[in-house]
Short mmCIF file of C-alpha atoms and ligand atoms in Angstrom, two decimals:
data_model
loop_
_atom_site.label_atom_id
_atom_site.label_comp_id
_atom_site.label_asym_id
_atom_site.label_seq_id
_atom_site.Cartn_x
_atom_site.Cartn_y
_atom_site.Cartn_z
CA MET A 2 72.32 142.15 80.16
CA ASN A 3 73.54 139.56 82.60
CA GLU A 4 70.77 138.07 84.71
CA TYR A 5 72.93 138.14 87.85
CA VAL A 6 73.45 141.10 90.17
CA VAL A 7 76.27 139.20 91.89
CA GLU A 8 78.65 136.64 90.46
CA MET A 9 81.44 135.13 92.55
CA LYS A 10 83.72 132.59 90.86
CA GLY A 11 86.74 130.55 91.93
CA ILE A 12 86.90 132.34 95.25
CA VAL A 13 89.84 131.61 97.57
CA LYS A 14 90.33 132.94 101.09
CA ASN A 15 92.95 131.86 103.61
CA PHE A 16 93.39 132.92 107.21
CA GLY A 17 96.96 131.94 107.98
CA GLN A 18 97.01 128.15 107.70
CA VAL A 19 93.24 127.89 107.57
CA GLN A 20 91.72 127.65 104.09
CA ALA A 21 88.33 129.15 104.82
CA VAL A 22 87.23 129.18 101.17
CA LYS A 23 88.99 126.97 98.65
CA ASP A 24 86.78 127.21 95.59
CA GLY A 25 83.76 129.34 96.28
CA GLU A 26 81.02 130.16 93.83
CA PHE A 27 77.82 132.11 94.25
CA THR A 28 75.38 133.90 91.98
CA LEU A 29 72.47 136.12 92.89
CA LYS A 30 69.57 137.09 90.62
CA LYS A 31 67.69 140.33 90.93
CA GLY A 32 64.59 139.91 93.08
CA GLU A 33 65.39 136.46 94.40
CA ILE A 34 65.96 135.03 97.86
CA HIS A 35 69.00 132.79 97.64
CA SER A 36 69.92 130.63 100.63
CA LEU A 37 73.47 129.64 101.42
CA ILE A 38 73.78 126.52 103.57
CA GLY A 39 76.50 124.22 104.88
CA GLU A 40 78.03 122.88 108.06
CA ASN A 41 79.62 125.06 110.74
CA GLY A 42 82.87 126.36 109.32
CA ALA A 43 81.96 125.57 105.70
CA GLY A 44 82.79 129.15 104.71
CA LYS A 45 79.33 130.74 104.38
CA SER A 46 79.99 133.85 106.48
CA THR A 47 83.42 134.26 104.93
CA MET A 48 82.01 134.16 101.37
CA MET A 49 79.55 136.89 102.23
CA LYS A 50 82.09 138.97 104.14
CA LEU A 51 84.25 138.87 101.02
CA LEU A 52 81.34 140.17 98.98
CA TYR A 53 80.82 142.90 101.56
CA GLY A 54 84.53 143.79 101.41
CA MET A 55 85.39 142.96 104.99
CA TYR A 56 88.47 141.02 103.85
CA PRO A 57 90.28 141.00 100.50
CA ILE A 58 89.97 137.83 98.39
CA ASP A 59 93.08 135.73 97.80
CA GLY A 60 91.82 134.46 94.46
CA GLY A 61 88.85 134.42 92.12
CA GLU A 62 86.60 137.09 90.75
CA ILE A 63 83.61 139.04 92.00
CA THR A 64 81.26 140.81 89.63
CA VAL A 65 78.53 143.12 90.92
CA LYS A 66 75.86 144.38 88.52
CA GLY A 67 78.06 143.63 85.55
CA GLU A 68 81.11 145.37 86.94
CA THR A 69 84.15 143.28 87.81
CA MET A 70 85.29 144.48 91.17
CA GLY A 71 88.93 145.02 92.05
CA THR A 72 89.57 145.16 95.75
CA ILE A 73 86.24 145.48 97.53
CA THR A 74 86.03 147.52 100.72
CA PRO A 75 82.88 148.05 102.79
CA LYS A 76 82.75 151.49 101.24
CA THR A 77 82.76 150.28 97.64
CA ALA A 78 80.39 147.46 98.58
CA ILE A 79 77.90 149.97 99.94
CA GLU A 80 78.35 152.14 96.85
CA HIS A 81 77.35 149.10 94.79
CA GLY A 82 74.23 148.61 96.87
CA ILE A 83 75.41 145.75 99.07
CA GLY A 84 74.27 145.64 102.70
CA MET A 85 74.90 143.02 105.37
CA VAL A 86 73.13 142.08 108.58
CA HIS A 87 75.74 140.20 110.57
CA GLN A 88 75.49 137.06 112.66
CA GLU A 89 76.27 139.17 115.72
CA PHE A 90 74.53 142.53 115.73
CA MET A 91 76.59 145.66 115.68
CA LEU A 92 74.29 148.14 117.40
CA VAL A 93 75.27 150.46 120.23
CA ASN A 94 73.10 149.62 123.23
CA GLU A 95 73.17 153.00 124.88
CA LEU A 96 72.05 154.93 121.80
CA THR A 97 68.49 155.19 120.54
CA VAL A 98 67.29 153.26 117.53
CA LEU A 99 67.26 156.39 115.38
CA GLU A 100 70.77 157.37 116.49
CA ASN A 101 71.98 153.90 115.61
CA ILE A 102 70.44 154.09 112.17
CA ILE A 103 72.08 157.43 111.50
CA LEU A 104 75.41 156.48 113.04
CA GLY A 105 78.06 156.07 110.41
CA PHE A 106 76.62 158.61 108.02
CA GLU A 107 79.24 161.24 107.79
CA PRO A 108 77.64 164.64 107.39
CA LYS A 109 79.58 167.07 105.24
CA LYS A 110 81.87 169.44 107.07
CA GLY A 111 80.02 172.16 108.87
CA LEU A 112 76.70 170.45 108.50
CA THR A 113 74.94 168.69 111.32
CA ILE A 114 72.89 165.56 110.87
CA ASP A 115 69.36 166.36 109.87
CA PHE A 116 67.48 164.15 112.31
CA GLU A 117 64.05 165.10 111.02
CA LYS A 118 64.92 164.22 107.46
CA ALA A 119 66.41 160.92 108.57
CA ARG A 120 63.37 160.18 110.70
CA ASN A 121 61.06 160.74 107.75
CA GLU A 122 63.07 158.48 105.55
CA VAL A 123 63.17 155.74 108.17
CA GLU A 124 59.43 156.02 108.67
CA ARG A 125 58.90 155.55 104.98
CA TYR A 126 60.77 152.23 105.08
CA ILE A 127 58.91 151.15 108.19
CA GLN A 128 55.65 151.63 106.34
CA GLN A 129 56.69 150.32 103.00
CA TYR A 130 58.03 147.02 104.31
CA ASP A 131 55.92 146.72 107.44
CA MET A 132 58.76 146.51 109.93
CA ALA A 133 57.77 148.31 113.09
CA VAL A 134 60.58 149.76 115.20
CA GLN A 135 60.43 152.27 118.03
CA LEU A 136 62.78 155.02 116.94
CA ASP A 137 63.24 156.73 120.29
CA LYS A 138 63.82 153.66 122.45
CA LYS A 139 67.34 152.75 123.47
CA VAL A 140 68.63 149.62 121.78
CA SER A 141 69.10 148.02 125.22
CA GLN A 142 65.33 148.17 125.66
CA ILE A 143 64.18 146.57 122.43
CA SER A 144 63.79 142.89 121.55
CA VAL A 145 66.21 140.94 119.40
CA GLY A 146 63.69 140.81 116.58
CA GLU A 147 63.34 144.56 116.64
CA ALA A 148 67.11 145.07 116.73
CA GLN A 149 67.31 142.99 113.60
CA ARG A 150 64.73 145.14 111.85
CA VAL A 151 66.89 148.13 112.80
CA GLU A 152 69.87 146.47 111.12
CA ILE A 153 67.83 145.91 107.97
CA ILE A 154 66.68 149.54 107.93
CA LYS A 155 70.31 150.61 108.30
CA THR A 156 71.21 148.80 105.10
CA LEU A 157 68.25 150.33 103.25
CA MET A 158 69.19 153.82 104.42
CA ARG A 159 72.57 153.29 102.81
CA GLY A 160 70.88 152.43 99.55
CA ALA A 161 71.23 148.64 99.62
CA ASP A 162 69.34 146.57 97.08
CA ILE A 163 71.44 143.47 97.73
CA ILE A 164 70.99 142.44 101.34
CA ILE A 165 72.91 139.65 103.04
CA LEU A 166 71.39 138.17 106.19
CA ASP A 167 73.74 135.89 108.12
CA GLU A 168 71.68 133.48 110.23
CA PRO A 169 69.02 136.05 110.98
CA THR A 170 66.64 133.56 112.55
CA ALA A 171 69.13 131.88 114.89
CA VAL A 172 68.28 134.40 117.57
CA LEU A 173 64.56 134.70 116.86
CA THR A 174 61.52 133.04 118.33
CA PRO A 175 59.33 131.20 115.83
CA GLN A 176 56.87 134.11 115.97
CA GLU A 177 59.58 136.66 115.25
CA ALA A 178 60.92 134.51 112.45
CA ARG A 179 57.47 134.52 110.81
CA ARG A 180 57.49 138.25 110.95
CA LEU A 181 60.96 138.49 109.46
CA PHE A 182 59.88 136.26 106.57
CA GLU A 183 57.03 138.61 105.75
CA ILE A 184 59.50 141.48 105.64
CA LEU A 185 61.91 139.53 103.45
CA ASN A 186 59.10 138.74 101.04
CA ASN A 187 58.10 142.41 100.97
CA LEU A 188 61.68 143.35 100.15
CA LYS A 189 61.79 140.72 97.42
CA GLN A 190 58.51 141.95 95.89
CA ASP A 191 60.13 145.35 95.73
CA GLY A 192 62.95 143.94 93.61
CA LYS A 193 65.63 143.61 96.29
CA SER A 194 67.96 140.62 96.05
CA LEU A 195 68.53 138.72 99.28
CA VAL A 196 71.08 136.24 100.58
CA PHE A 197 69.81 134.13 103.46
CA ILE A 198 72.16 131.99 105.57
CA SER A 199 70.54 129.46 107.90
CA HIS A 200 70.92 126.02 109.48
CA LYS A 201 67.18 125.53 109.65
CA LEU A 202 66.24 123.58 106.58
CA ASN A 203 62.50 124.03 107.01
CA GLU A 204 63.05 127.80 106.84
CA VAL A 205 65.31 127.45 103.86
CA MET A 206 62.65 125.38 102.09
CA GLU A 207 60.05 127.99 102.87
CA ILE A 208 61.76 131.24 101.97
CA SER A 209 64.19 130.46 99.14
CA ASP A 210 63.99 130.61 95.40
CA ARG A 211 67.37 128.93 95.01
CA ILE A 212 69.71 127.22 97.46
CA SER A 213 73.51 126.93 97.27
CA VAL A 214 75.51 124.47 99.33
CA MET A 215 79.08 124.76 100.63
CA ARG A 216 81.15 122.03 102.18
CA GLN A 217 84.62 122.62 103.67
CA GLY A 218 85.22 125.77 101.70
CA MET A 219 84.03 124.26 98.42
CA TYR A 220 81.02 125.10 96.29
CA MET A 221 78.78 122.02 96.10
CA GLY A 222 76.18 123.33 93.66
CA THR A 223 72.92 125.21 93.49
CA VAL A 224 69.38 123.84 93.34
CA ASP A 225 65.97 125.33 92.79
CA LYS A 226 63.76 125.05 95.84
CA GLU A 227 61.23 122.99 93.87
CA GLU A 228 63.80 120.33 93.05
CA THR A 229 64.97 119.56 96.54
CA SER A 230 63.97 118.43 100.04
CA PRO A 231 65.44 118.74 103.55
CA LEU A 232 66.82 115.21 103.26
CA ASP A 233 68.46 115.96 99.93
CA LEU A 234 69.95 119.19 101.30
CA THR A 235 71.35 117.41 104.37
CA LYS A 236 73.09 114.88 102.17
CA ARG A 237 74.54 117.62 100.00
CA MET A 238 75.83 119.44 103.09
CA ILE A 239 77.39 116.63 105.05
CA GLY A 240 77.25 113.57 102.85
CA ARG A 241 75.13 111.45 105.17
CA GLU A 242 71.75 111.31 106.84
CA VAL A 243 71.27 112.73 110.32
CA PHE A 244 69.03 111.37 113.01
CA LEU A 245 67.73 113.99 115.36
CA ASN A 246 65.38 111.68 117.15
CA ILE A 247 66.89 110.91 120.50
CA ASP A 248 66.46 107.42 121.80
CA LYS A 249 65.23 108.74 125.06
CA ALA A 250 66.28 106.65 127.99
CA HIS A 251 64.24 106.87 131.12
CA SER A 252 67.06 106.62 133.52
CA GLN A 253 66.71 106.24 137.23
CA VAL A 254 65.55 109.55 138.62
CA GLY A 255 67.33 110.26 141.88
CA SER A 256 67.22 112.90 144.54
CA THR A 257 66.48 116.57 144.00
CA VAL A 258 69.45 118.59 142.75
CA LEU A 259 67.89 121.95 142.02
CA GLU A 260 65.02 123.38 143.92
CA VAL A 261 63.53 126.75 143.05
CA LYS A 262 61.14 127.86 145.80
CA ASP A 263 58.65 130.68 145.28
CA VAL A 264 61.24 132.82 143.58
CA TRP A 265 60.61 136.45 142.59
CA ILE A 266 63.07 138.12 140.27
CA PRO A 267 62.96 141.75 139.17
CA SER A 268 63.52 142.77 135.55
CA GLN A 269 63.46 145.93 133.47
CA LYS A 270 60.82 144.49 131.22
CA GLU A 271 57.33 143.90 132.55
CA THR A 272 56.83 140.53 130.82
CA SER A 273 60.07 139.04 132.05
CA LYS A 274 59.70 139.62 135.79
CA ILE A 275 59.53 136.33 137.62
CA ARG A 276 56.54 136.38 139.92
CA GLY A 277 56.63 133.44 142.26
CA MET A 278 58.03 130.37 140.56
CA SER A 279 58.62 126.94 142.08
CA PHE A 280 59.96 123.76 140.51
CA SER A 281 62.66 121.17 140.97
CA VAL A 282 65.06 119.12 138.85
CA ARG A 283 66.28 115.72 139.99
CA GLU A 284 69.28 113.57 139.21
CA GLY A 285 68.92 111.78 135.91
CA GLU A 286 66.22 113.93 134.38
CA ILE A 287 66.01 116.68 131.82
CA VAL A 288 63.47 119.36 132.60
CA GLY A 289 62.65 121.58 129.66
CA VAL A 290 61.48 125.16 130.00
CA ALA A 291 59.17 126.12 127.14
CA GLY A 292 58.15 129.70 126.60
CA ILE A 293 58.29 132.59 124.18
CA ASP A 294 61.58 134.42 124.54
CA GLY A 295 61.36 137.32 126.95
CA ASN A 296 58.95 135.71 129.41
CA GLY A 297 61.52 135.38 132.16
CA GLN A 298 63.77 132.62 130.84
CA SER A 299 66.94 134.71 130.93
CA GLU A 300 66.09 136.13 134.33
CA LEU A 301 65.49 132.67 135.74
CA VAL A 302 68.76 131.33 134.39
CA GLU A 303 70.69 134.37 135.58
CA ALA A 304 69.23 134.02 139.05
CA ILE A 305 70.10 130.33 139.29
CA THR A 306 73.63 130.92 138.04
CA GLY A 307 74.32 133.85 140.34
CA LEU A 308 74.23 136.61 137.76
CA ARG A 309 71.03 138.30 138.93
CA ARG A 310 69.62 139.05 142.33
CA VAL A 311 66.57 137.23 143.64
CA GLU A 312 64.11 139.47 145.44
CA LYS A 313 62.22 136.82 147.35
CA GLY A 314 62.28 133.05 147.63
CA SER A 315 65.21 130.69 147.47
CA VAL A 316 67.32 128.57 145.16
CA ILE A 317 68.72 125.34 146.57
CA LEU A 318 71.48 123.43 144.78
CA ASN A 319 72.55 120.10 146.15
CA GLY A 320 70.92 120.87 149.46
CA LYS A 321 72.81 124.13 149.76
CA ASP A 322 71.11 127.51 149.73
CA ILE A 323 72.74 129.37 146.84
CA THR A 324 70.28 132.27 146.69
CA ASN A 325 72.15 135.43 145.70
CA GLN A 326 75.56 133.76 145.83
CA THR A 327 78.31 134.80 143.42
CA PRO A 328 78.61 132.91 140.12
CA ARG A 329 81.85 131.42 141.38
CA LYS A 330 80.26 130.06 144.55
CA VAL A 331 77.40 128.58 142.56
CA ARG A 332 79.85 126.86 140.23
CA GLU A 333 81.67 125.43 143.21
CA SER A 334 78.39 123.97 144.39
CA GLY A 335 78.17 121.91 141.19
CA LEU A 336 76.75 124.07 138.41
CA ALA A 337 77.72 123.89 134.75
CA HIS A 338 76.17 126.46 132.44
CA ILE A 339 75.88 126.79 128.68
CA PRO A 340 74.85 130.44 128.36
CA ASP A 341 72.70 131.63 125.47
CA ASP A 342 75.08 134.46 124.72
CA ARG A 343 78.33 132.70 123.95
CA ASN A 344 80.18 135.83 122.96
CA THR A 345 79.79 137.88 126.07
CA ARG A 346 79.46 135.19 128.70
CA GLY A 347 80.45 131.90 127.19
CA LEU A 348 83.90 132.55 125.83
CA ASN A 349 86.89 134.76 126.24
CA ARG A 350 87.39 135.52 122.58
CA ALA A 351 90.98 136.66 122.98
CA MET A 352 92.02 133.33 124.51
CA THR A 353 92.77 130.14 122.59
CA ILE A 354 90.41 127.21 122.24
CA GLU A 355 92.55 125.31 124.74
CA GLU A 356 92.54 128.11 127.31
CA ASN A 357 88.78 128.44 127.00
CA LEU A 358 88.28 124.69 127.36
CA ILE A 359 90.31 124.62 130.52
CA ALA A 360 89.38 128.03 131.96
CA VAL A 361 86.85 126.81 134.49
CA ARG A 362 89.06 124.06 135.89
CA LEU A 363 92.58 125.42 135.84
CA ASP A 364 92.82 125.14 139.56
CA GLN A 365 91.87 121.48 139.61
CA PRO A 366 93.99 118.40 139.15
CA PRO A 367 95.12 116.97 136.77
CA PHE A 368 95.85 120.35 135.26
CA THR A 369 97.92 121.69 138.08
CA ARG A 370 100.91 120.15 139.67
CA GLY A 371 101.69 122.20 142.68
CA VAL A 372 101.70 125.72 141.36
CA LEU A 373 102.84 124.74 137.90
CA LEU A 374 100.27 124.15 135.22
CA ASN A 375 100.62 120.76 133.70
CA LYS A 376 100.97 121.68 130.05
CA LYS A 377 101.02 118.13 128.75
CA GLU A 378 97.77 117.20 130.46
CA GLN A 379 96.20 120.38 129.15
CA ASP A 380 97.25 119.65 125.59
CA SER A 381 96.00 116.11 125.59
CA TYR A 382 92.74 117.16 127.18
CA ALA A 383 92.24 119.91 124.58
CA GLN A 384 93.06 117.46 121.81
CA GLN A 385 90.51 114.99 123.13
CA MET A 386 87.78 117.65 123.42
CA VAL A 387 88.43 119.01 119.94
CA GLU A 388 88.07 115.51 118.52
CA GLN A 389 85.09 114.46 120.58
CA PHE A 390 83.14 117.61 119.79
CA ASP A 391 84.35 117.91 116.22
CA ILE A 392 85.60 121.46 116.72
CA ARG A 393 86.95 122.80 113.43
CA PRO A 394 89.63 123.75 112.75
CA ALA A 395 91.09 121.24 115.19
CA ASP A 396 94.08 123.41 116.11
CA TYR A 397 93.43 124.23 119.77
CA HIS A 398 96.08 126.95 119.81
CA LEU A 399 93.86 129.21 117.68
CA PRO A 400 92.01 132.05 119.40
CA THR A 401 88.28 131.43 119.66
CA SER A 402 87.69 134.76 117.91
CA SER A 403 88.72 133.05 114.67
CA LEU A 404 86.10 130.29 114.97
CA SER A 405 82.88 130.20 113.00
CA GLY A 406 79.74 130.80 115.04
CA GLY A 407 78.78 127.17 115.41
CA ASN A 408 82.26 126.00 116.30
CA ALA A 409 82.51 128.63 119.03
CA GLN A 410 79.31 127.19 120.48
CA LYS A 411 80.82 123.70 120.42
CA VAL A 412 83.74 124.92 122.57
CA VAL A 413 81.34 126.19 125.24
CA VAL A 414 79.32 122.98 125.19
CA ALA A 415 82.44 120.81 125.34
CA ARG A 416 83.78 122.71 128.34
CA GLU A 417 80.56 122.73 130.31
CA VAL A 418 79.33 119.18 129.81
CA SER A 419 82.76 117.80 130.59
CA MET A 420 82.85 119.39 134.01
CA ASN A 421 82.19 117.45 137.08
CA ARG A 422 78.72 118.84 137.61
CA LYS A 423 75.52 118.04 139.42
CA LEU A 424 73.37 120.52 137.56
CA LEU A 425 73.70 121.48 133.93
CA VAL A 426 71.79 124.56 132.85
CA ALA A 427 71.67 124.61 129.05
CA SER A 428 70.30 127.77 127.44
CA GLN A 429 69.67 127.47 123.70
CA PRO A 430 72.46 124.88 123.46
CA THR A 431 72.02 124.25 119.73
CA ARG A 432 71.53 127.81 118.58
CA GLY A 433 73.51 128.46 115.41
CA VAL A 434 75.01 125.00 115.10
CA ASP A 435 74.65 122.78 112.06
CA ILE A 436 72.47 119.72 111.90
CA GLY A 437 75.33 117.32 112.56
CA ALA A 438 76.37 119.29 115.64
CA ILE A 439 72.77 119.45 116.85
CA GLU A 440 72.77 115.67 116.84
CA LEU A 441 76.04 115.64 118.76
CA ILE A 442 74.98 118.20 121.36
CA ARG A 443 71.62 116.55 121.96
CA ASN A 444 73.29 113.21 122.46
CA THR A 445 75.72 114.85 124.85
CA LEU A 446 72.91 116.24 127.01
CA GLU A 447 71.22 112.87 126.98
CA LYS A 448 74.48 111.26 128.08
CA ALA A 449 74.95 113.76 130.93
CA LYS A 450 71.50 112.82 132.13
CA LYS A 451 72.23 109.10 131.95
CA GLU A 452 75.31 109.73 134.04
CA GLY A 453 73.09 111.22 136.70
CA ALA A 454 73.25 114.95 136.07
CA ALA A 455 70.17 117.09 136.55
CA VAL A 456 69.63 119.07 133.36
CA LEU A 457 67.60 122.25 132.98
CA LEU A 458 67.06 122.91 129.27
CA ILE A 459 65.87 126.26 127.96
CA SER A 460 65.16 126.31 124.26
CA ALA A 461 63.13 128.32 121.81
CA GLU A 462 62.76 125.20 119.67
CA LEU A 463 59.68 123.34 120.83
CA GLU A 464 60.74 120.30 118.87
CA GLU A 465 63.99 120.26 120.86
CA ILE A 466 62.19 120.64 124.18
CA ILE A 467 59.79 117.82 123.38
CA SER A 468 62.36 115.39 122.05
CA LEU A 469 64.94 115.88 124.82
CA SER A 470 62.99 116.56 128.00
CA ASP A 471 61.48 114.08 130.42
CA ARG A 472 59.34 116.73 132.02
CA ILE A 473 58.35 120.15 130.66
CA ILE A 474 57.37 123.34 132.44
CA VAL A 475 55.80 126.13 130.46
CA ILE A 476 56.24 129.74 131.45
CA HIS A 477 54.40 132.87 130.48
CA GLU A 478 55.08 136.35 131.86
CA GLY A 479 57.21 135.03 134.67
CA LYS A 480 54.80 132.39 135.89
CA ILE A 481 54.49 128.68 135.34
CA THR A 482 51.33 128.11 133.30
CA GLY A 483 51.64 124.36 133.00
CA GLU A 484 53.71 121.29 133.64
CA MET A 485 53.56 117.93 131.91
CA MET A 486 55.53 114.84 130.99
CA ALA A 487 57.10 115.04 127.54
CA GLU A 488 54.90 112.20 126.26
CA GLU A 489 51.82 114.34 126.76
CA ALA A 490 53.31 117.39 125.06
CA ASN A 491 52.84 118.62 121.52
CA GLU A 492 53.31 121.94 119.78
CA ASN A 493 49.64 122.80 120.26
CA ASN A 494 49.17 122.26 123.97
CA LEU A 495 52.56 123.81 124.73
CA GLY A 496 51.87 126.73 122.41
CA LEU A 497 48.60 127.43 124.15
CA LEU A 498 50.22 127.50 127.59
CA MET A 499 53.04 129.66 126.24
CA MET A 500 50.49 132.27 125.27
CA GLY A 501 49.18 132.29 128.80
CA GLY A 502 46.59 129.61 128.20
CA THR A 503 43.89 132.04 127.09
CA GLU A 504 41.34 131.58 124.30
CA ALA A 505 42.82 134.58 122.52
CA GLY A 506 46.12 132.76 122.59
CA LYS A 507 44.63 129.73 120.94
CA GLU A 508 44.36 131.36 117.53
CA GLU A 509 47.89 132.63 117.57
CA ALA A 510 49.27 129.37 118.82
CA VAL A 511 48.31 127.35 115.76
N1 LIG B 29 88.83 136.05 111.02
C1 LIG B 29 89.19 134.77 110.94
N2 LIG B 29 90.43 134.37 111.30
C2 LIG B 29 90.81 133.08 111.18
N3 LIG B 29 90.01 132.09 110.75
C3 LIG B 29 88.76 132.42 110.37
C4 LIG B 29 88.28 133.77 110.46
N4 LIG B 29 87.00 133.80 110.01
C5 LIG B 29 86.69 132.52 109.69
N5 LIG B 29 87.74 131.69 109.89
C6 LIG B 29 87.76 130.25 109.62
O1 LIG B 29 87.27 130.04 108.33
C7 LIG B 29 86.41 128.90 108.25
C8 LIG B 29 85.06 129.29 107.72
O2 LIG B 29 84.38 130.09 108.68
P1 LIG B 29 82.97 130.75 108.43
O3 LIG B 29 82.75 131.68 109.57
O4 LIG B 29 82.91 131.30 107.06
O5 LIG B 29 82.02 129.48 108.52
P2 LIG B 29 80.42 129.39 108.45
O6 LIG B 29 80.09 128.52 107.29
O7 LIG B 29 79.84 130.76 108.46
O8 LIG B 29 80.08 128.59 109.78
P3 LIG B 29 78.90 128.78 110.90
O9 LIG B 29 77.72 128.04 110.38
O10 LIG B 29 79.43 128.08 112.11
O11 LIG B 29 78.67 130.23 111.10
C9 LIG B 29 86.38 128.33 109.66
O12 LIG B 29 87.30 127.29 109.73
C10 LIG B 29 86.81 129.49 110.54
O13 LIG B 29 87.44 129.02 111.69
MG1 LIG B 30 78.73 131.81 109.88
#
């Protein structure tokens, strides 16, 4: 018998003019964790969507458990035991966890869904693989990590023994990622075969048995984990070394741009209510906000950007009170914002790259001439942005819905940092982007600062906070538990403050 449960050979996939996969290859052994890595747009998601039958292949051959597959559809993929947890979750917020898990099962005519039976089965998986979920909570009330566990359970309920996880850790805190890895190892012990897509090479080195690399739609080879290193993998992915260490310039810090004064912000979740927070950000400095996701970061950002009401206290931007102003008013006062959720807030997916790049400044010269839009200026601006930010494919007439995850993020970053702004609020700016793009985006933030912008950086990556920020504030349950200059910060002292600065936190923080 063949040692592979999946064999993909000579795979070709085109989307119109775009050759997403030119010569793809991938093999999966039973009971292994196989990572698939490569730059944004390399074709990783597409390869796995082809295996899951979301699009037909244009060439090549896919064999699953010894059977050469004709046209794969999600239905036949599921019948062959293939399950996929997508880059963007597909859960219905207003339904409960259990309802979401059951959704999609079609009960035979005349029969109703047997909720009790389903519940028992789900509970068995929860126990077996140690992946706690609260079955009767609405999806809108659970954390991202929990939503992901729900997605995994969904695949198991459909009988999957080949599970594809597309950048599962991009949205997780380091703590949640640890937990996911335990689950993945439990699944592997049980003989499941897993595909893991990630840009985080330290994770890849930790979890994988084998690692395959793609570059520009081409298969670049497979290595055993033991034979490689992060440096080696980077070279295989992009053909050069990458330097993530920012040459931090201490530029001239100027006057205060953002002032948050004893602000109280309500929230549905107890831990994320902001209870009296004060800080400021000045021209020419980057202030990093460190904290475990769900401790008020989103609420704080939403309040500053006009998306959430402040109960008490005030927010001053450029000397102007912007407390509880509309997002539009706040923008007019000099805010640029890279939101953490690029799909719902960052981009209009139906519009082209160009339209998205220009959306926030259509009413400003040089893009308007009287009432007529200046098409030529728009085109040359879009061209320049696409080049500068290495957005691929470089055709700015494409809708952003056709972009890979990381390239969509680059469009948002390009648009926001290029605005004429006093304050730049950057939430998870490098989430889901490849190592080359991380370098680019970090340098861009550093440049904005040098040009005099005040930058508020929210990131789940402590390493990112430490290397980019001048000053760091740490928050826990909606309060500031510490503030320090970046030189004094390390993962340990920040981690401790992130846990609330208690002794009990100390153990977990290491
Ligand atoms: N539905 C689609 N329509 C048109 N083009 C697409 C579509 N899906 C993907 N592409 C293009 O195919 C190429 C590969 O995209 P894919 O999403 O597979 O990349 P990826 O390796 O997963 O990148 P990332 O790390 O950014 O998620 C990209 O150029 C992308 O723009
Ligand atoms: Mg992808």
